Each structure stands twice: as C-alpha cells, then as structure tokens.
PDB file of C-alpha atoms in Angstrom:
ATOM      1  CA  MET A  28       0.000   0.000   0.000  1.00 57.00           C
ATOM      2  CA  LYS A  29       1.804   3.094  -1.265  1.00 64.00           C
ATOM      3  CA  ALA A  30       0.546   6.628  -1.704  1.00 64.00           C
ATOM      4  CA  ILE A  31       0.055   7.883  -5.255  1.00 70.00           C
ATOM      5  CA  LYS A  32       1.658  11.273  -5.758  1.00 63.00           C
ATOM      6  CA  ASP A  33      -0.557  14.222  -6.770  1.00 70.00           C
ATOM      7  CA  VAL A  34      -3.766  12.317  -5.938  1.00 79.00           C
ATOM      8  CA  PRO A  35      -5.944  13.660  -3.082  1.00 80.00           C
ATOM      9  CA  GLY A  36      -5.468  11.366  -0.136  1.00 79.00           C
ATOM     10  CA  GLY A  37      -2.675   9.622  -2.002  1.00 79.00           C
ATOM     11  CA  GLY A  38      -5.217   7.058  -3.211  1.00 86.00           C
ATOM     12  CA  LEU A  39      -5.075   5.548   0.288  1.00 90.00           C
ATOM     13  CA  PRO A  40      -7.941   4.465   2.578  1.00 92.00           C
ATOM     14  CA  PRO A  41      -9.132   7.327   4.830  1.00 93.00           C
ATOM     15  CA  PHE A  42      -7.495   5.771   7.915  1.00 95.00           C
ATOM     16  CA  TRP A  43      -3.978   6.218   6.480  1.00 94.00           C
ATOM     17  CA  GLN A  44      -4.313   9.696   4.975  1.00 94.00           C
ATOM     18  CA  ILE A  45      -2.414  12.668   6.424  1.00 93.00           C
ATOM     19  CA  PRO A  46      -3.246  16.377   6.925  1.00 91.00           C
ATOM     20  CA  GLU A  47      -0.883  17.512   4.146  1.00 86.00           C
ATOM     21  CA  ASN A  48      -2.825  15.665   1.427  1.00 87.00           C
ATOM     22  CA  PRO A  49      -6.337  14.624   2.479  1.00 91.00           C
ATOM     23  CA  ALA A  50      -9.163  13.580   0.217  1.00 91.00           C
ATOM     24  CA  PRO A  51     -11.930  16.229   0.248  1.00 90.00           C
ATOM     25  CA  GLY A  52     -14.938  15.927   2.539  1.00 90.00           C
ATOM     26  CA  LEU A  53     -13.419  13.718   5.234  1.00 90.00           C
ATOM     27  CA  GLY A  54     -12.836  16.208   8.037  1.00 93.00           C
ATOM     28  CA  TRP A  55     -14.813  17.766  10.845  1.00 95.00           C
ATOM     29  CA  PRO A  56     -15.340  21.437  11.803  1.00 94.00           C
ATOM     30  CA  LYS A  57     -13.153  23.010  14.446  1.00 93.00           C
ATOM     31  CA  TYR A  58     -15.188  23.468  17.644  1.00 94.00           C
ATOM     32  CA  GLY A  59     -17.924  21.248  16.276  1.00 95.00           C
ATOM     33  CA  LEU A  60     -19.267  18.185  18.082  1.00 96.00           C
ATOM     34  CA  VAL A  61     -16.271  15.969  17.302  1.00 95.00           C
ATOM     35  CA  HIS A  62     -13.759  18.593  18.448  1.00 97.00           C
ATOM     36  CA  TRP A  63     -15.593  19.332  21.706  1.00 97.00           C
ATOM     37  CA  CYS A  64     -16.034  15.624  22.477  1.00 97.00           C
ATOM     38  CA  TRP A  65     -12.274  15.125  22.123  1.00 97.00           C
ATOM     39  CA  LEU A  66     -11.424  18.210  24.201  1.00 97.00           C
ATOM     40  CA  LEU A  67     -13.800  17.374  27.051  1.00 98.00           C
ATOM     41  CA  SER A  68     -13.046  13.654  27.172  1.00 97.00           C
ATOM     42  CA  GLY A  69      -9.311  14.316  26.944  1.00 97.00           C
ATOM     43  CA  ALA A  70      -9.501  16.859  29.764  1.00 97.00           C
ATOM     44  CA  ALA A  71     -11.397  14.345  31.909  1.00 98.00           C
ATOM     45  CA  VAL A  72      -8.795  11.616  31.323  1.00 98.00           C
ATOM     46  CA  VAL A  73      -5.927  14.021  32.088  1.00 98.00           C
ATOM     47  CA  ALA A  74      -7.664  15.142  35.293  1.00 97.00           C
ATOM     48  CA  ALA A  75      -8.189  11.532  36.397  1.00 98.00           C
ATOM     49  CA  LEU A  76      -4.556  10.625  35.693  1.00 98.00           C
ATOM     50  CA  LEU A  77      -3.360  13.702  37.580  1.00 97.00           C
ATOM     51  CA  LEU A  78      -5.480  12.697  40.571  1.00 97.00           C
ATOM     52  CA  LEU A  79      -3.845   9.268  40.482  1.00 97.00           C
ATOM     53  CA  TYR A  80      -0.405  10.854  40.078  1.00 98.00           C
ATOM     54  CA  SER A  81      -0.915  13.160  43.061  1.00 96.00           C
ATOM     55  CA  ARG A  82      -1.504  10.144  45.299  1.00 97.00           C
ATOM     56  CA  LEU A  83       1.644   8.288  44.276  1.00 97.00           C
ATOM     57  CA  ASN A  84       4.908   8.298  46.223  1.00 96.00           C
ATOM     58  CA  GLU A  85       8.109   9.637  44.646  1.00 94.00           C
ATOM     59  CA  LYS A  86       9.038   6.319  43.023  1.00 96.00           C
ATOM     60  CA  GLY A  87       5.542   5.905  41.588  1.00 97.00           C
ATOM     61  CA  ARG A  88       5.625   9.414  40.144  1.00 97.00           C
ATOM     62  CA  ARG A  89       8.964   8.777  38.463  1.00 97.00           C
ATOM     63  CA  ILE A  90       7.595   5.609  36.887  1.00 97.00           C
ATOM     64  CA  MET A  91       4.498   7.426  35.627  1.00 97.00           C
ATOM     65  CA  MET A  92       6.542  10.293  34.165  1.00 97.00           C
ATOM     66  CA  TRP A  93       8.789   7.809  32.364  1.00 98.00           C
ATOM     67  CA  ALA A  94       5.696   6.007  31.080  1.00 97.00           C
ATOM     68  CA  VAL A  95       4.323   9.204  29.521  1.00 97.00           C
ATOM     69  CA  VAL A  96       7.657  10.045  27.888  1.00 97.00           C
ATOM     70  CA  ILE A  97       8.092   6.507  26.514  1.00 97.00           C
ATOM     71  CA  LEU A  98       4.532   6.524  25.136  1.00 96.00           C
ATOM     72  CA  GLN A  99       5.246   9.828  23.396  1.00 96.00           C
ATOM     73  CA  LEU A 100       8.398   8.419  21.799  1.00 96.00           C
ATOM     74  CA  ILE A 101       6.507   5.291  20.710  1.00 96.00           C
ATOM     75  CA  ASN A 102       3.861   7.567  19.219  1.00 95.00           C
ATOM     76  CA  GLU A 103       6.559   9.338  17.198  1.00 95.00           C
ATOM     77  CA  VAL A 104       8.149   6.095  16.008  1.00 96.00           C
ATOM     78  CA  ASP A 105       4.723   4.741  15.013  1.00 95.00           C
ATOM     79  CA  THR A 106       3.976   7.888  13.023  1.00 95.00           C
ATOM     80  CA  GLN A 107       7.298   7.913  11.188  1.00 95.00           C
ATOM     81  CA  THR A 108       6.966   4.173  10.432  1.00 95.00           C
ATOM     82  CA  MET A 109       3.456   4.636   9.029  1.00 94.00           C
ATOM     83  CA  LEU A 110       4.539   7.537   6.808  1.00 94.00           C
ATOM     84  CA  ILE A 111       7.488   5.587   5.418  1.00 93.00           C
ATOM     85  CA  ALA A 112       5.481   2.370   4.937  1.00 92.00           C
ATOM     86  CA  THR A 113       2.701   4.176   3.041  1.00 91.00           C
ATOM     87  CA  GLY A 114       5.094   6.236   0.924  1.00 90.00           C
ATOM     88  CA  GLN A 115       3.917   9.546   2.371  1.00 91.00           C
ATOM     89  CA  TRP A 116       7.068  10.589   4.225  1.00 91.00           C
ATOM     90  CA  ASP A 117       8.957  13.721   3.225  1.00 89.00           C
ATOM     91  CA  PRO A 118      11.255  16.138   5.125  1.00 89.00           C
ATOM     92  CA  SER A 119       8.259  18.059   6.505  1.00 87.00           C
ATOM     93  CA  ASP A 120       7.521  15.010   8.660  1.00 90.00           C
ATOM     94  CA  LEU A 121      10.733  15.276  10.677  1.00 92.00           C
ATOM     95  CA  PRO A 122       9.951  15.824  14.399  1.00 92.00           C
ATOM     96  CA  LEU A 123      10.832  19.518  14.330  1.00 90.00           C
ATOM     97  CA  HIS A 124       7.471  21.144  15.024  1.00 88.00           C
ATOM     98  CA  LEU A 125       7.265  22.609  18.521  1.00 86.00           C
ATOM     99  CA  CYS A 126       4.942  19.847  19.732  1.00 90.00           C
ATOM    100  CA  SER A 127       7.296  17.160  18.431  1.00 91.00           C
ATOM    101  CA  LEU A 128      10.294  18.884  20.001  1.00 92.00           C
ATOM    102  CA  THR A 129       8.639  18.700  23.418  1.00 93.00           C
ATOM    103  CA  GLU A 130       9.052  14.925  23.489  1.00 93.00           C
ATOM    104  CA  PHE A 131      12.816  15.480  23.570  1.00 94.00           C
ATOM    105  CA  ILE A 132      12.434  18.276  26.143  1.00 94.00           C
ATOM    106  CA  PHE A 133      10.396  15.936  28.340  1.00 97.00           C
ATOM    107  CA  LEU A 134      12.960  13.169  27.867  1.00 97.00           C
ATOM    108  CA  ALA A 135      15.763  15.493  28.983  1.00 95.00           C
ATOM    109  CA  HIS A 136      13.672  16.554  31.981  1.00 96.00           C
ATOM    110  CA  VAL A 137      12.780  13.044  33.130  1.00 97.00           C
ATOM    111  CA  ILE A 138      16.432  11.951  32.819  1.00 96.00           C
ATOM    112  CA  ARG A 139      17.736  14.895  34.796  1.00 93.00           C
ATOM    113  CA  PRO A 140      15.028  16.982  36.497  1.00 92.00           C
ATOM    114  CA  SER A 141      15.974  20.541  37.447  1.00 90.00           C
ATOM    115  CA  ARG A 142      14.292  23.889  37.943  1.00 90.00           C
ATOM    116  CA  ALA A 143      15.716  25.107  34.635  1.00 88.00           C
ATOM    117  CA  MET A 144      14.284  22.132  32.728  1.00 91.00           C
ATOM    118  CA  SER A 145      10.985  22.430  34.579  1.00 94.00           C
ATOM    119  CA  ALA A 146      10.765  26.029  33.365  1.00 92.00           C
ATOM    120  CA  VAL A 147      11.302  24.891  29.763  1.00 91.00           C
ATOM    121  CA  VAL A 148       8.717  22.107  30.134  1.00 94.00           C
ATOM    122  CA  TYR A 149       6.141  24.518  31.555  1.00 94.00           C
ATOM    123  CA  GLY A 150       6.960  27.469  29.279  1.00 92.00           C
ATOM    124  CA  VAL A 151       6.970  25.420  26.065  1.00 91.00           C
ATOM    125  CA  GLY A 152       4.937  22.279  26.701  1.00 93.00           C
ATOM    126  CA  PHE A 153       1.626  23.710  27.817  1.00 93.00           C
ATOM    127  CA  PRO A 154       1.223  26.531  25.243  1.00 92.00           C
ATOM    128  CA  ALA A 155       2.355  24.238  22.400  1.00 92.00           C
ATOM    129  CA  ALA A 156      -0.201  21.597  23.393  1.00 95.00           C
ATOM    130  CA  ALA A 157      -2.965  24.168  23.896  1.00 94.00           C
ATOM    131  CA  PHE A 158      -2.244  25.757  20.500  1.00 90.00           C
ATOM    132  CA  GLY A 159      -2.293  22.359  18.792  1.00 92.00           C
ATOM    133  CA  LEU A 160      -5.601  21.357  20.375  1.00 96.00           C
ATOM    134  CA  ALA A 161      -7.171  24.774  19.720  1.00 93.00           C
ATOM    135  CA  PHE A 162      -6.150  24.843  16.044  1.00 90.00           C
ATOM    136  CA  PRO A 163      -5.795  21.178  15.017  1.00 93.00           C
ATOM    137  CA  THR A 164      -4.287  20.880  11.547  1.00 90.00           C
ATOM    138  CA  TRP A 165      -5.630  17.310  11.452  1.00 94.00           C
ATOM    139  CA  SER A 166      -9.276  18.468  11.405  1.00 94.00           C
ATOM    140  CA  VAL A 167      -9.241  17.797   7.634  1.00 94.00           C
ATOM    141  CA  LEU A 168      -9.070  14.070   8.437  1.00 95.00           C
ATOM    142  CA  PRO A 169     -11.832  11.712   9.588  1.00 94.00           C
ATOM    143  CA  VAL A 170     -12.203  10.889  13.273  1.00 93.00           C
ATOM    144  CA  TRP A 171     -11.104   7.274  12.728  1.00 94.00           C
ATOM    145  CA  ASN A 172      -7.727   8.068  11.235  1.00 96.00           C
ATOM    146  CA  PHE A 173      -4.196   7.146  12.316  1.00 96.00           C
ATOM    147  CA  SER A 174      -2.825  10.711  12.322  1.00 95.00           C
ATOM    148  CA  SER A 175      -5.943  12.178  13.920  1.00 96.00           C
ATOM    149  CA  LEU A 176      -5.971   9.682  16.796  1.00 96.00           C
ATOM    150  CA  HIS A 177      -2.222   9.967  17.361  1.00 96.00           C
ATOM    151  CA  SER A 178      -2.319  13.771  17.293  1.00 96.00           C
ATOM    152  CA  PHE A 179      -5.076  14.111  19.889  1.00 97.00           C
ATOM    153  CA  VAL A 180      -3.469  11.573  22.231  1.00 96.00           C
ATOM    154  CA  PHE A 181       0.002  13.091  21.810  1.00 96.00           C
ATOM    155  CA  HIS A 182      -1.168  16.628  22.668  1.00 97.00           C
ATOM    156  CA  PHE A 183      -3.076  15.483  25.739  1.00 97.00           C
ATOM    157  CA  MET A 184       0.044  13.625  26.919  1.00 97.00           C
ATOM    158  CA  MET A 185       1.913  16.928  26.590  1.00 97.00           C
ATOM    159  CA  ILE A 186      -0.592  18.621  28.904  1.00 97.00           C
ATOM    160  CA  LEU A 187      -0.444  15.680  31.309  1.00 98.00           C
ATOM    161  CA  TYR A 188       3.354  15.764  31.597  1.00 98.00           C
ATOM    162  CA  THR A 189       3.444  19.554  32.029  1.00 97.00           C
ATOM    163  CA  ALA A 190       0.817  19.349  34.774  1.00 97.00           C
ATOM    164  CA  MET A 191       2.809  16.584  36.488  1.00 98.00           C
ATOM    165  CA  VAL A 192       5.701  19.016  36.847  1.00 97.00           C
ATOM    166  CA  LEU A 193       3.396  21.442  38.674  1.00 96.00           C
ATOM    167  CA  VAL A 194       2.045  18.677  40.897  1.00 96.00           C
ATOM    168  CA  ASN A 195       5.663  17.851  41.801  1.00 96.00           C
ATOM    169  CA  GLY A 196       5.980  21.326  43.297  1.00 94.00           C
ATOM    170  CA  TYR A 197       7.440  23.493  40.540  1.00 94.00           C
ATOM    171  CA  ARG A 198       6.143  27.045  40.810  1.00 93.00           C
ATOM    172  CA  PRO A 199       7.030  29.371  37.887  1.00 92.00           C
ATOM    173  CA  ARG A 200       8.741  32.697  38.506  1.00 91.00           C
ATOM    174  CA  LEU A 201       9.383  35.504  36.023  1.00 88.00           C
ATOM    175  CA  LYS A 202      13.139  34.979  36.371  1.00 87.00           C
ATOM    176  CA  ASP A 203      12.583  31.494  34.937  1.00 87.00           C
ATOM    177  CA  LEU A 204      11.466  32.964  31.616  1.00 83.00           C
ATOM    178  CA  LYS A 205      15.014  33.339  30.328  1.00 80.00           C
ATOM    179  CA  ARG A 206      15.504  29.619  30.959  1.00 76.00           C
ATOM    180  CA  ALA A 207      12.664  28.895  28.550  1.00 76.00           C
ATOM    181  CA  ALA A 208      13.276  31.793  26.157  1.00 81.00           C
ATOM    182  CA  ILE A 209      16.939  31.158  25.347  1.00 82.00           C
ATOM    183  CA  PRO A 210      16.660  27.542  24.090  1.00 79.00           C
ATOM    184  CA  LEU A 211      13.419  28.421  22.303  1.00 79.00           C
ATOM    185  CA  ALA A 212      15.017  31.398  20.521  1.00 84.00           C
ATOM    186  CA  VAL A 213      18.023  29.325  19.435  1.00 87.00           C
ATOM    187  CA  SER A 214      15.727  26.568  18.141  1.00 86.00           C
ATOM    188  CA  VAL A 215      13.543  29.039  16.233  1.00 86.00           C
ATOM    189  CA  VAL A 216      16.510  30.605  14.421  1.00 88.00           C
ATOM    190  CA  ALA A 217      17.989  27.204  13.526  1.00 91.00           C
ATOM    191  CA  ILE A 218      14.650  25.849  12.296  1.00 89.00           C
ATOM    192  CA  PHE A 219      13.900  29.033  10.317  1.00 87.00           C
ATOM    193  CA  VAL A 220      17.144  28.538   8.394  1.00 89.00           C
ATOM    194  CA  PHE A 221      16.404  24.821   7.978  1.00 90.00           C
ATOM    195  CA  ASN A 222      12.939  25.664   6.609  1.00 87.00           C
ATOM    196  CA  LYS A 223      14.452  27.931   3.974  1.00 86.00           C
ATOM    197  CA  ILE A 224      16.934  25.282   2.871  1.00 90.00           C
ATOM    198  CA  VAL A 225      14.530  22.322   2.779  1.00 88.00           C
ATOM    199  CA  HIS A 226      11.325  24.276   1.919  1.00 86.00           C
ATOM    200  CA  THR A 227       9.408  23.176   5.011  1.00 86.00           C
ATOM    201  CA  ASP A 228       7.297  25.115   7.524  1.00 83.00           C
ATOM    202  CA  PHE A 229       8.283  23.794  10.936  1.00 87.00           C
ATOM    203  CA  LEU A 230       6.981  25.922  13.824  1.00 82.00           C
ATOM    204  CA  PHE A 231       4.698  27.600  11.231  1.00 79.00           C
ATOM    205  CA  ILE A 232       7.308  30.350  10.794  1.00 77.00           C
ATOM    206  CA  ASN A 233       7.616  30.039   7.024  1.00 76.00           C
ATOM    207  CA  GLY A 234       4.033  30.666   5.941  1.00 71.00           C
ATOM    208  CA  GLY A 235       1.849  29.193   8.679  1.00 68.00           C
ATOM    209  CA  LYS A 236       0.449  26.531   6.351  1.00 70.00           C
ATOM    210  CA  GLY A 237      -2.605  24.766   7.715  1.00 64.00           C
ATOM    211  CA  VAL A 238      -3.313  27.324  10.472  1.00 68.00           C
ATOM    212  CA  GLY A 239      -6.115  29.571   9.253  1.00 67.00           C
ATOM    213  CA  PHE A 240      -5.409  32.762  11.179  1.00 68.00           C
ATOM    214  CA  LEU A 241      -1.670  32.591  10.394  1.00 73.00           C
ATOM    215  CA  GLU A 242      -2.373  32.154   6.684  1.00 71.00           C
ATOM    216  CA  ALA A 243      -4.689  35.163   6.881  1.00 74.00           C
ATOM    217  CA  LEU A 244      -1.927  37.210   8.526  1.00 73.00           C
ATOM    218  CA  VAL A 245       0.503  36.191   5.778  1.00 71.00           C
ATOM    219  CA  GLY A 246      -1.984  37.496   3.236  1.00 73.00           C
ATOM    220  CA  VAL A 247      -2.156  40.851   5.015  1.00 74.00           C
ATOM    221  CA  MET A 248       1.390  41.294   6.360  1.00 74.00           C
ATOM    222  CA  GLY A 249       3.510  39.172   4.021  1.00 71.00           C
ATOM    223  CA  VAL A 250       5.590  36.043   4.591  1.00 69.00           C
ATOM    224  CA  TYR A 251       8.016  37.877   6.902  1.00 70.00           C
ATOM    225  CA  GLY A 252       5.772  40.593   8.346  1.00 71.00           C
ATOM    226  CA  TYR A 253       3.430  38.113  10.025  1.00 70.00           C
ATOM    227  CA  LEU A 254       6.311  36.812  12.145  1.00 78.00           C
ATOM    228  CA  VAL A 255       5.957  39.805  14.495  1.00 80.00           C
ATOM    229  CA  ILE A 256       2.840  38.144  15.890  1.00 80.00           C
ATOM    230  CA  PHE A 257       4.902  35.339  17.474  1.00 81.00           C
ATOM    231  CA  PRO A 258       6.904  37.333  20.063  1.00 84.00           C
ATOM    232  CA  VAL A 259       3.803  39.402  20.872  1.00 86.00           C
ATOM    233  CA  LEU A 260       1.660  36.296  21.291  1.00 85.00           C
ATOM    234  CA  LEU A 261       4.346  34.544  23.313  1.00 86.00           C
ATOM    235  CA  ALA A 262       4.722  37.561  25.626  1.00 89.00           C
ATOM    236  CA  VAL A 263       0.981  37.595  26.297  1.00 91.00           C
ATOM    237  CA  ILE A 264       0.840  33.830  26.888  1.00 91.00           C
ATOM    238  CA  TRP A 265       3.879  33.728  29.179  1.00 90.00           C
ATOM    239  CA  THR A 266       2.636  36.728  31.153  1.00 92.00           C
ATOM    240  CA  ALA A 267      -0.640  34.908  31.771  1.00 93.00           C
ATOM    241  CA  MET A 268       1.209  31.713  32.690  1.00 93.00           C
ATOM    242  CA  PHE A 269       3.935  33.152  34.935  1.00 92.00           C
ATOM    243  CA  LEU A 270       2.567  36.391  36.437  1.00 93.00           C
ATOM    244  CA  PRO A 271      -0.053  34.871  38.798  1.00 93.00           C
ATOM    245  CA  PHE A 272       2.599  32.616  40.347  1.00 92.00           C
ATOM    246  CA  GLU A 273       4.994  35.574  40.609  1.00 92.00           C
ATOM    247  CA  ILE A 274       2.422  37.735  42.408  1.00 92.00           C
ATOM    248  CA  LYS A 275       1.581  34.935  44.834  1.00 91.00           C
ATOM    249  CA  ALA A 276       5.267  34.227  45.541  1.00 89.00           C
ATOM    250  CA  ARG A 277       6.058  37.899  46.172  1.00 90.00           C
ATOM    251  CA  LYS A 278       3.114  38.246  48.550  1.00 88.00           C
ATOM    252  CA  LYS A 279       4.343  35.207  50.450  1.00 85.00           C
ATOM    253  CA  GLU A 280       7.904  36.578  50.581  1.00 80.00           C
ATOM    254  CA  ARG A 281       6.641  39.955  51.786  1.00 83.00           C
ATOM    255  CA  ALA A 282       4.557  38.332  54.515  1.00 77.00           C
ATOM    256  CA  GLU A 283       7.504  36.206  55.655  1.00 73.00           C
ATOM    257  CA  ASN A 284       9.802  39.266  55.758  1.00 74.00           C
ATOM    258  CA  GLU A 285       7.277  41.231  57.768  1.00 68.00           C
ATOM    259  CA  CYS A 286       6.898  38.304  60.176  1.00 74.00           C
ATOM    260  CA  ALA A 287      10.669  38.004  60.575  1.00 66.00           C
ATOM    261  CA  GLU A 288      11.018  41.763  61.170  1.00 65.00           C
ATOM    262  CA  ALA A 289       8.275  41.633  63.799  1.00 66.00           C
ATOM    263  CA  LYS A 290      10.084  38.846  65.662  1.00 69.00           C
ATOM    264  CA  ASN A 291      13.346  40.828  65.669  1.00 65.00           C
ATOM    265  CA  GLU A 292      11.745  43.901  67.211  1.00 62.00           C
TER     266      GLU A 292
END
C-alpha cells in the first residue's frame, strides 16, 4: 500500500491519509461536536490521571513520568513508520514542530530533572499543546484516522506531563522565563534557516500553512511581516502563565519578611 503522488489522499484508505494531502470531505469542523467531544473527554482523562499521580509516592511518580515520555516516543516512532510504509514521508515530517520537540524536552527533563528544565517544560509544553488542540491541523481528516488519533493523544500527553511538573511542586517565577526563552530562541533561528533550505514550515514560521489565522496574517502582512505576531503572542501567553505565580510568591515573601522583622523587634 503506497501513496500515489498528486492524488488527493494519495489514493489511500481514509485511515492512512495525512493532513498535508487529504481527500476532500473527510474532516470535521473546528469546535464542532467531534472537536468538543475530544477536548472534554481528553480533559477528563488528564484530570483523572493527575489525581492518580498526586496520590503516588516519589518512586511511583517517576515511573508514571517515564511512562508518559516513553509513550510519546513510541507515538513518534509509530507515526514515522506509518509515513514511510505508506510512501507519504517527506522532510516536513521530521519531528521539528514545537509539539514534536517537546518529546525530547520531556525526555531530557525526566532523565535529569531541574528547575531550569521544569521552566522549559512549563513554558513550552503547555502553550504548544494548547495551541495544537485549539487549532488542530488534522481536522481535515476523519475521526477514525491514524494521524488524527495519534495527534489528539500526543497533545493530551503533553498537557499531562506539564501538569505533572506542577504537581511535583514546581512554581514558575518571572526569572525562569530566560531559561525557557533562550533555548526556544536558538531553536527558532535554527529551524527558520532549515525551513528555507529544505522548503518546510516547521513551527509555522515560514508561511503558517494549515493554520487559518496565520495564513490570513501572511496574506495581510507578508511572509516575513506576520512573524511579528509570534513574540507578541508569546509575551501575552507567558505573562498569563507566569505572572499569577509571581504575584503569589512575592506576597508570600513579603509576609515572611514582615513576620521576621516583627520577631526581631
């Protein structure tokens, strides 16, 4: 079973088709019944797993974190194997989108946990997963489809792992932002250059293909002008993610200082 080039869906059964070349009429509307069922059921499963995780001892938590990371890597291997076996693989399928990169971030974190890596997991993992679930590029595929099923499960595992880090006690501070921003900035520059050489669109920074509002921005602002939206959007998202924790931490520090000063008087 091999895909036929230049034929919608590659001439393959709907289950094996991919978002880059779907047959027409197979998908489902974003924020329609199918989308909401996935979002709500996925959120319920993540919440249940987090409840279980919160009741585990340290060894149990380590095992569960490793299990999530291994499942993500298996998911990636399965996807790459399917693409190669069906003749649909091309360089745009390399695991260089932000969501795919998180599996390696999570692997580094579970091997050697640290506050710096926790900041990267939180600062990158959650917004990447939320963006993917909010604007699924696989909505052009049927519900019962290899890529569709794998994509939903993969993104919910991203949210699960990121939330596990918070359950473990990590509390974001604004000073942690540079720990997330520096590796992200380096990766973006490297992937932007790679995109130009190989003609891909990893991170959606070379045209935003498949993401409606990014494609609209390209039409208005041009293929380079629309890039200004990314640092602005990231600043807004990180402020919302980090500022509440920062305010709470500073209030606690202020209260502790006042208590210590009162005892010294």
